[in-house]
């Protein structure tokens, strides 16, 4: 007779059934498996450069709810490569005077130090924004768009200057130690509905309003410029989505994905953290890069 330990009250024995696999939209199943396969090789003298497969976070401030995630892509999971996307979430200040920042970066695809460059980019831009919080907060409350644009442009330039200098210190070719950077800056004050986006490089900025999926990147005046900036005014029921290229590309290339996420996130429906992670991992054949995203709901 096989012995089994007695379970505590309320516990249920495992059935051995597997968890359901990630949802798929589009024309067929993706090339790679849905779950991680291999870890990246670790350097015992460089453990600070290790990147977890997945980072998940969220918050709520009054009528404002945030969900944000960064997930290693299927291709990197299969090959044992590190996640090239980096994500940082930060609150600077307290009460209604606080500013909320979500910064994400994607390292260059072929660069060995891509993940380190992305980590440096989000860390340095977050520090610069935090040190400028008072001025940024005043400009946001007064809706001084020109001042905000020039100020954030200056902070972004300094961040990229540090990346260039770091690349030189490492002896790398010029321009190889870099990353695409996207940032969302939000006031915690419920009376200030301004949402600020700024950044450099690939990615996406979208909005779900009245059930419709809108690509705000396509409407930017600075489409051809390195620095991108947009100030929007939130409306109740909006869901604002900022993401790295790994999610922006399938959103633009596979309409079924946008329709699926609009149904999941539209109409003020805010998923829990686990459900948000599952939503952002909805799979599309032909797209296997890291996915990093933040969604902001305004009630």
PDB file of C-alpha atoms in Angstrom, residues 29-135:
ATOM      1  CA  UNK A  29       0.816  28.430 -33.402  1.00  0.00           C
ATOM      2  CA  UNK A  30       4.123  30.230 -32.719  1.00  0.00           C
ATOM      3  CA  UNK A  31       7.458  28.553 -33.433  1.00  0.00           C
ATOM      4  CA  UNK A  32       8.691  28.381 -29.852  1.00  0.00           C
ATOM      5  CA  UNK A  33       7.191  26.887 -26.712  1.00  0.00           C
ATOM      6  CA  UNK A  34       5.224  29.139 -24.384  1.00  0.00           C
ATOM      7  CA  UNK A  35       7.305  28.495 -21.253  1.00  0.00           C
ATOM      8  CA  UNK A  36      10.985  29.216 -20.432  1.00  0.00           C
ATOM      9  CA  UNK A  37      13.519  26.590 -21.480  1.00  0.00           C
ATOM     10  CA  UNK A  38      17.056  27.727 -20.597  1.00  0.00           C
ATOM     11  CA  UNK A  39      18.620  30.283 -18.289  1.00  0.00           C
ATOM     12  CA  UNK A  40      21.340  32.620 -19.590  1.00  0.00           C
ATOM     13  CA  UNK A  41      24.925  31.766 -18.671  1.00  0.00           C
ATOM     14  CA  UNK A  42      25.981  33.591 -15.502  1.00  0.00           C
ATOM     15  CA  UNK A  43      29.267  35.351 -14.785  1.00  0.00           C
ATOM     16  CA  UNK A  44      30.256  34.856 -11.118  1.00  0.00           C
ATOM     17  CA  UNK A  45      31.870  38.316 -11.157  1.00  0.00           C
ATOM     18  CA  UNK A  46      28.936  40.004 -12.861  1.00  0.00           C
ATOM     19  CA  UNK A  47      25.832  38.737 -11.087  1.00  0.00           C
ATOM     20  CA  UNK A  48      24.394  42.253 -10.905  1.00  0.00           C
ATOM     21  CA  UNK A  49      23.733  41.916 -14.631  1.00  0.00           C
ATOM     22  CA  UNK A  50      21.377  38.956 -14.275  1.00  0.00           C
ATOM     23  CA  UNK A  51      17.831  39.611 -15.511  1.00  0.00           C
ATOM     24  CA  UNK A  52      14.826  37.693 -14.242  1.00  0.00           C
ATOM     25  CA  UNK A  53      12.613  36.146 -16.917  1.00  0.00           C
ATOM     26  CA  UNK A  54       9.611  38.247 -15.845  1.00  0.00           C
ATOM     27  CA  UNK A  55       9.009  41.442 -13.864  1.00  0.00           C
ATOM     28  CA  UNK A  56       5.452  42.334 -12.826  1.00  0.00           C
ATOM     29  CA  UNK A  57       4.159  45.372 -10.939  1.00  0.00           C
ATOM     30  CA  UNK A  58       1.056  47.456 -10.345  1.00  0.00           C
ATOM     31  CA  UNK A  59      -0.384  50.306  -8.295  1.00  0.00           C
ATOM     32  CA  UNK A  60      -3.509  52.382  -7.684  1.00  0.00           C
ATOM     33  CA  UNK A  61      -3.733  56.083  -6.865  1.00  0.00           C
ATOM     34  CA  UNK A  62      -7.296  57.355  -6.591  1.00  0.00           C
ATOM     35  CA  UNK A  63      -9.005  56.776  -9.945  1.00  0.00           C
ATOM     36  CA  UNK A  64      -5.674  55.824 -11.567  1.00  0.00           C
ATOM     37  CA  UNK A  65      -4.708  52.137 -11.858  1.00  0.00           C
ATOM     38  CA  UNK A  66      -1.467  50.825 -13.341  1.00  0.00           C
ATOM     39  CA  UNK A  67      -0.307  47.401 -14.475  1.00  0.00           C
ATOM     40  CA  UNK A  68       3.170  46.888 -15.912  1.00  0.00           C
ATOM     41  CA  UNK A  69       5.190  43.872 -17.009  1.00  0.00           C
ATOM     42  CA  UNK A  70       8.424  42.886 -18.749  1.00  0.00           C
ATOM     43  CA  UNK A  71       8.673  39.334 -20.119  1.00  0.00           C
ATOM     44  CA  UNK A  72      11.558  37.563 -21.848  1.00  0.00           C
ATOM     45  CA  UNK A  73      10.665  36.663 -25.415  1.00  0.00           C
ATOM     46  CA  UNK A  74      10.078  33.119 -26.634  1.00  0.00           C
ATOM     47  CA  UNK A  75      13.245  33.180 -28.737  1.00  0.00           C
ATOM     48  CA  UNK A  76      15.462  34.303 -25.841  1.00  0.00           C
ATOM     49  CA  UNK A  77      13.824  31.747 -23.549  1.00  0.00           C
ATOM     50  CA  UNK A  78      14.614  28.967 -25.987  1.00  0.00           C
ATOM     51  CA  UNK A  79      18.224  30.057 -26.600  1.00  0.00           C
ATOM     52  CA  UNK A  80      19.069  30.856 -22.989  1.00  0.00           C
ATOM     53  CA  UNK A  81      19.636  34.542 -23.697  1.00  0.00           C
ATOM     54  CA  UNK A  82      18.928  37.325 -21.171  1.00  0.00           C
ATOM     55  CA  UNK A  83      15.897  39.573 -21.424  1.00  0.00           C
ATOM     56  CA  UNK A  84      17.024  42.641 -23.414  1.00  0.00           C
ATOM     57  CA  UNK A  85      14.141  44.753 -22.114  1.00  0.00           C
ATOM     58  CA  UNK A  86      14.475  46.566 -18.796  1.00  0.00           C
ATOM     59  CA  UNK A  87      11.689  48.068 -16.699  1.00  0.00           C
ATOM     60  CA  UNK A  88      11.622  50.416 -13.740  1.00  0.00           C
ATOM     61  CA  UNK A  89       8.648  51.797 -11.802  1.00  0.00           C
ATOM     62  CA  UNK A  90       9.130  54.632  -9.333  1.00  0.00           C
ATOM     63  CA  UNK A  91       7.167  57.111  -7.224  1.00  0.00           C
ATOM     64  CA  UNK A  92       8.852  60.404  -6.443  1.00  0.00           C
ATOM     65  CA  UNK A  93       7.314  62.436  -3.617  1.00  0.00           C
ATOM     66  CA  UNK A  94       4.242  61.838  -1.468  1.00  0.00           C
ATOM     67  CA  UNK A  95       0.540  62.551  -1.553  1.00  0.00           C
ATOM     68  CA  UNK A  96      -0.934  64.524  -4.426  1.00  0.00           C
ATOM     69  CA  UNK A  97       2.477  66.063  -5.124  1.00  0.00           C
ATOM     70  CA  UNK A  98       3.950  62.701  -6.147  1.00  0.00           C
ATOM     71  CA  UNK A  99       4.996  61.846  -9.681  1.00  0.00           C
ATOM     72  CA  UNK A 100       4.758  58.289 -11.006  1.00  0.00           C
ATOM     73  CA  UNK A 101       7.279  57.112 -13.584  1.00  0.00           C
ATOM     74  CA  UNK A 102       7.328  53.965 -15.700  1.00  0.00           C
ATOM     75  CA  UNK A 103      10.460  53.666 -17.838  1.00  0.00           C
ATOM     76  CA  UNK A 104      11.276  50.822 -20.219  1.00  0.00           C
ATOM     77  CA  UNK A 105      14.213  50.253 -22.514  1.00  0.00           C
ATOM     78  CA  UNK A 106      15.229  47.677 -25.134  1.00  0.00           C
ATOM     79  CA  UNK A 107      18.887  46.954 -25.779  1.00  0.00           C
ATOM     80  CA  UNK A 108      20.244  46.572 -29.314  1.00  0.00           C
ATOM     81  CA  UNK A 109      19.399  43.125 -30.669  1.00  0.00           C
ATOM     82  CA  UNK A 110      22.917  41.978 -31.637  1.00  0.00           C
ATOM     83  CA  UNK A 111      24.848  43.552 -28.739  1.00  0.00           C
ATOM     84  CA  UNK A 112      26.277  41.312 -26.015  1.00  0.00           C
ATOM     85  CA  UNK A 113      25.681  44.023 -23.402  1.00  0.00           C
ATOM     86  CA  UNK A 114      22.176  44.865 -24.604  1.00  0.00           C
ATOM     87  CA  UNK A 115      20.532  44.015 -21.283  1.00  0.00           C
ATOM     88  CA  UNK A 116      23.067  46.083 -19.327  1.00  0.00           C
ATOM     89  CA  UNK A 117      22.568  49.109 -21.581  1.00  0.00           C
ATOM     90  CA  UNK A 118      18.789  48.838 -21.100  1.00  0.00           C
ATOM     91  CA  UNK A 119      19.206  48.609 -17.320  1.00  0.00           C
ATOM     92  CA  UNK A 120      21.483  51.654 -17.274  1.00  0.00           C
ATOM     93  CA  UNK A 121      19.066  53.636 -19.461  1.00  0.00           C
ATOM     94  CA  UNK A 122      16.026  53.141 -17.229  1.00  0.00           C
ATOM     95  CA  UNK A 123      18.003  53.658 -14.037  1.00  0.00           C
ATOM     96  CA  UNK A 124      19.649  56.877 -15.238  1.00  0.00           C
ATOM     97  CA  UNK A 125      16.496  58.431 -16.687  1.00  0.00           C
ATOM     98  CA  UNK A 126      14.584  57.590 -13.504  1.00  0.00           C
ATOM     99  CA  UNK A 127      17.229  59.281 -11.384  1.00  0.00           C
ATOM    100  CA  UNK A 128      17.158  62.372 -13.589  1.00  0.00           C
ATOM    101  CA  UNK A 129      13.360  62.611 -13.431  1.00  0.00           C
ATOM    102  CA  UNK A 130      13.353  62.118  -9.670  1.00  0.00           C
ATOM    103  CA  UNK A 131      15.870  64.897  -9.117  1.00  0.00           C
ATOM    104  CA  UNK A 132      13.756  67.225 -11.305  1.00  0.00           C
ATOM    105  CA  UNK A 133      10.443  66.284  -9.675  1.00  0.00           C
ATOM    106  CA  UNK A 134       9.558  69.695  -8.250  1.00  0.00           C
ATOM    107  CA  UNK A 135       9.964  71.523 -11.549  1.00  0.00           C
TER     108      UNK A 135
END
